[in-house]
């Protein structure tokens, strides 16, 4: 009886109150008692979060100075950077097309005047982010289908993706 009275006073939800029996008793599923205990605060005034964790001898989260760099994290970061590079290329080319005083043939004529190694480096710089991002995107599509998700397969597809993107970038550079 006391539990149902406490529940009636604490609860504002009418649908829960409708579940009470006609004699004021709780239904069988809600008849368990929950005891709330106050949590002891071991915080000290002016103590920082890091100082408190050091005092309590809690382990410190890993950070870049102690983190063992893995292929998976390197490929993930590179995928993001190649996406940013592609966005930057498209934005620069689009804004350049709007703002430049000459047409595209003028700039292509300027590119023909570059030395062969410089032109190859420029073309590879443009082609590699596209090749990498595309091939790694296909790898992610396979993951979305639930394939190649074991650690061994993730590493194998990672190395394969690096090789295929390098070959594809080389072919695009040779065009």
Short mmCIF file of C-alpha atoms in Angstrom, two decimals:
data_model
loop_
_atom_site.label_atom_id
_atom_site.label_comp_id
_atom_site.label_asym_id
_atom_site.label_seq_id
_atom_site.Cartn_x
_atom_site.Cartn_y
_atom_site.Cartn_z
CA UNK A 1 0.00 0.00 0.00
CA UNK A 2 2.83 2.41 0.88
CA UNK A 3 4.67 1.56 -2.35
CA UNK A 4 1.63 2.34 -4.47
CA UNK A 5 1.11 5.63 -2.62
CA UNK A 6 4.74 6.57 -3.23
CA UNK A 7 4.40 5.60 -6.87
CA UNK A 8 1.22 7.65 -7.25
CA UNK A 9 2.93 10.74 -5.78
CA UNK A 10 6.15 10.34 -7.78
CA UNK A 11 4.64 9.40 -11.13
CA UNK A 12 2.81 11.89 -13.31
CA UNK A 13 2.21 9.43 -16.16
CA UNK A 14 -1.47 8.44 -16.21
CA UNK A 15 -0.88 5.29 -18.26
CA UNK A 16 1.35 3.90 -15.52
CA UNK A 17 -1.20 4.83 -12.86
CA UNK A 18 -3.91 3.01 -14.81
CA UNK A 19 -1.90 -0.20 -14.33
CA UNK A 20 -2.51 -0.09 -10.56
CA UNK A 21 -5.03 -2.48 -9.16
CA UNK A 22 -8.39 -1.31 -7.86
CA UNK A 23 -7.27 -1.81 -4.27
CA UNK A 24 -4.20 0.39 -4.80
CA UNK A 25 -1.76 -2.50 -5.08
CA UNK A 26 0.99 -2.61 -7.68
CA UNK A 27 0.80 -5.05 -10.57
CA UNK A 28 3.08 -8.05 -10.24
CA UNK A 29 5.66 -6.71 -12.76
CA UNK A 30 6.06 -3.42 -10.89
CA UNK A 31 6.16 -4.87 -7.38
CA UNK A 32 9.99 -4.80 -7.09
CA UNK A 33 11.55 -2.32 -4.72
CA UNK A 34 14.31 -0.05 -5.95
CA UNK A 35 16.60 1.31 -3.27
CA UNK A 36 18.50 4.46 -4.14
CA UNK A 37 21.77 5.01 -2.33
CA UNK A 38 23.64 8.30 -2.33
CA UNK A 39 26.88 8.25 -4.31
CA UNK A 40 29.96 9.20 -2.34
CA UNK A 41 31.71 12.12 -3.95
CA UNK A 42 35.48 11.83 -3.78
CA UNK A 43 36.04 15.09 -5.61
CA UNK A 44 38.17 17.67 -3.93
CA UNK A 45 37.58 21.40 -4.39
CA UNK A 46 39.72 22.80 -7.18
CA UNK A 47 40.93 19.39 -8.31
CA UNK A 48 41.04 18.88 -12.08
CA UNK A 49 39.74 15.79 -13.85
CA UNK A 50 43.27 14.63 -14.67
CA UNK A 51 44.49 15.16 -11.10
CA UNK A 52 41.56 13.17 -9.73
CA UNK A 53 42.24 10.27 -12.11
CA UNK A 54 45.93 10.29 -11.18
CA UNK A 55 45.07 10.28 -7.44
CA UNK A 56 42.67 7.37 -7.92
CA UNK A 57 45.33 5.56 -9.98
CA UNK A 58 43.07 5.17 -12.98
CA UNK A 59 44.72 4.22 -16.25
CA UNK A 60 45.28 6.99 -18.75
CA UNK A 61 43.63 6.76 -22.15
CA UNK A 62 46.02 6.11 -25.01
CA UNK A 63 47.01 9.12 -27.07
CA UNK A 64 49.14 9.66 -30.15
CA UNK A 65 52.45 9.63 -28.27
CA UNK A 66 51.92 6.05 -27.05
CA UNK A 67 49.53 4.78 -29.72
CA UNK A 68 50.76 2.06 -32.06
CA UNK A 69 49.86 3.28 -35.53
CA UNK A 70 47.99 0.67 -37.59
CA UNK A 71 47.37 0.21 -41.29
CA UNK A 72 43.61 0.54 -40.78
CA UNK A 73 43.87 3.94 -39.11
CA UNK A 74 46.38 5.19 -41.69
CA UNK A 75 44.08 4.14 -44.55
CA UNK A 76 41.07 5.74 -42.88
CA UNK A 77 42.86 9.05 -42.35
CA UNK A 78 44.20 8.97 -45.91
CA UNK A 79 40.70 8.31 -47.26
CA UNK A 80 39.47 11.44 -45.50
CA UNK A 81 42.40 13.54 -46.76
CA UNK A 82 41.95 12.37 -50.35
CA UNK A 83 38.28 13.33 -50.11
CA UNK A 84 39.31 16.77 -48.90
CA UNK A 85 41.87 17.04 -51.72
CA UNK A 86 39.25 16.13 -54.32
CA UNK A 87 36.88 18.70 -52.86
CA UNK A 88 39.64 21.29 -52.96
CA UNK A 89 40.48 20.45 -56.60
CA UNK A 90 36.87 20.73 -57.71
CA UNK A 91 36.33 23.97 -55.79
CA UNK A 92 39.53 25.56 -57.12
CA UNK A 93 38.81 24.50 -60.70
CA UNK A 94 35.20 25.69 -60.48
CA UNK A 95 36.05 29.04 -58.96
CA UNK A 96 38.97 29.37 -61.35
CA UNK A 97 36.70 28.80 -64.32
CA UNK A 98 34.42 31.56 -63.07
CA UNK A 99 37.09 34.09 -62.14
CA UNK A 100 39.86 33.62 -64.74
CA UNK A 101 40.03 36.13 -67.56
CA UNK A 102 41.17 33.58 -70.18
CA UNK A 103 39.54 30.44 -71.53
CA UNK A 104 40.76 26.88 -70.86
CA UNK A 105 42.91 26.65 -74.01
CA UNK A 106 45.14 29.42 -72.70
CA UNK A 107 45.89 27.46 -69.52
CA UNK A 108 46.38 24.19 -71.41
CA UNK A 109 48.96 25.96 -73.56
CA UNK A 110 50.73 27.06 -70.37
CA UNK A 111 50.78 23.44 -69.12
CA UNK A 112 52.38 22.27 -72.39
CA UNK A 113 55.33 24.50 -71.62
CA UNK A 114 56.17 22.57 -68.42
CA UNK A 115 58.97 20.00 -68.37
CA UNK A 116 57.98 16.32 -68.59
CA UNK A 117 58.88 15.41 -64.95
CA UNK A 118 56.94 18.42 -63.63
CA UNK A 119 53.93 17.57 -65.77
CA UNK A 120 54.02 13.92 -64.67
CA UNK A 121 54.25 14.96 -61.00
CA UNK A 122 51.35 17.38 -61.44
CA UNK A 123 49.20 14.76 -63.16
CA UNK A 124 50.01 12.13 -60.52
CA UNK A 125 49.17 14.63 -57.76
CA UNK A 126 45.77 15.08 -59.37
CA UNK A 127 45.22 11.39 -60.20
CA UNK A 128 46.28 9.65 -56.98
CA UNK A 129 43.63 11.13 -54.64
CA UNK A 130 40.96 10.25 -57.21
CA UNK A 131 42.26 6.68 -57.64
CA UNK A 132 42.75 6.10 -53.91
CA UNK A 133 39.38 7.52 -52.88
CA UNK A 134 37.56 5.59 -55.60
CA UNK A 135 39.19 2.21 -54.91
CA UNK A 136 38.87 2.62 -51.14
CA UNK A 137 35.22 3.62 -51.64
CA UNK A 138 34.62 0.33 -53.45
CA UNK A 139 36.30 -1.44 -50.51
CA UNK A 140 33.88 0.32 -48.16
CA UNK A 141 30.95 -0.80 -50.32
CA UNK A 142 32.07 -4.41 -49.83
CA UNK A 143 32.18 -3.78 -46.08
CA UNK A 144 28.64 -2.40 -46.26
CA UNK A 145 27.60 -5.72 -47.81
CA UNK A 146 29.19 -7.54 -44.85
CA UNK A 147 32.19 -8.90 -46.76
CA UNK A 148 35.93 -8.82 -45.88
CA UNK A 149 35.38 -7.81 -42.26
CA UNK A 150 37.80 -10.11 -40.42
CA UNK A 151 41.10 -8.56 -39.36
CA UNK A 152 43.07 -10.61 -41.88
CA UNK A 153 40.71 -9.66 -44.72
CA UNK A 154 40.75 -5.98 -43.73
CA UNK A 155 44.54 -5.92 -43.92
CA UNK A 156 44.61 -7.95 -47.15
CA UNK A 157 42.08 -5.67 -48.85
CA UNK A 158 43.97 -2.65 -47.49
CA UNK A 159 47.24 -3.68 -49.13
CA UNK A 160 45.38 -4.70 -52.31
CA UNK A 161 43.63 -1.35 -52.40
CA UNK A 162 46.96 0.47 -52.09
CA UNK A 163 48.41 -1.52 -55.01
CA UNK A 164 45.34 -1.08 -57.22
CA UNK A 165 45.09 2.64 -56.50
CA UNK A 166 48.78 3.09 -57.32
CA UNK A 167 48.35 1.25 -60.65
CA UNK A 168 45.19 3.19 -61.47
CA UNK A 169 46.89 6.51 -60.64
CA UNK A 170 49.81 5.50 -62.86
CA UNK A 171 47.45 4.70 -65.74
CA UNK A 172 45.63 8.01 -65.30
CA UNK A 173 48.97 9.83 -65.22
CA UNK A 174 50.02 8.14 -68.46
CA UNK A 175 46.96 9.45 -70.31
#
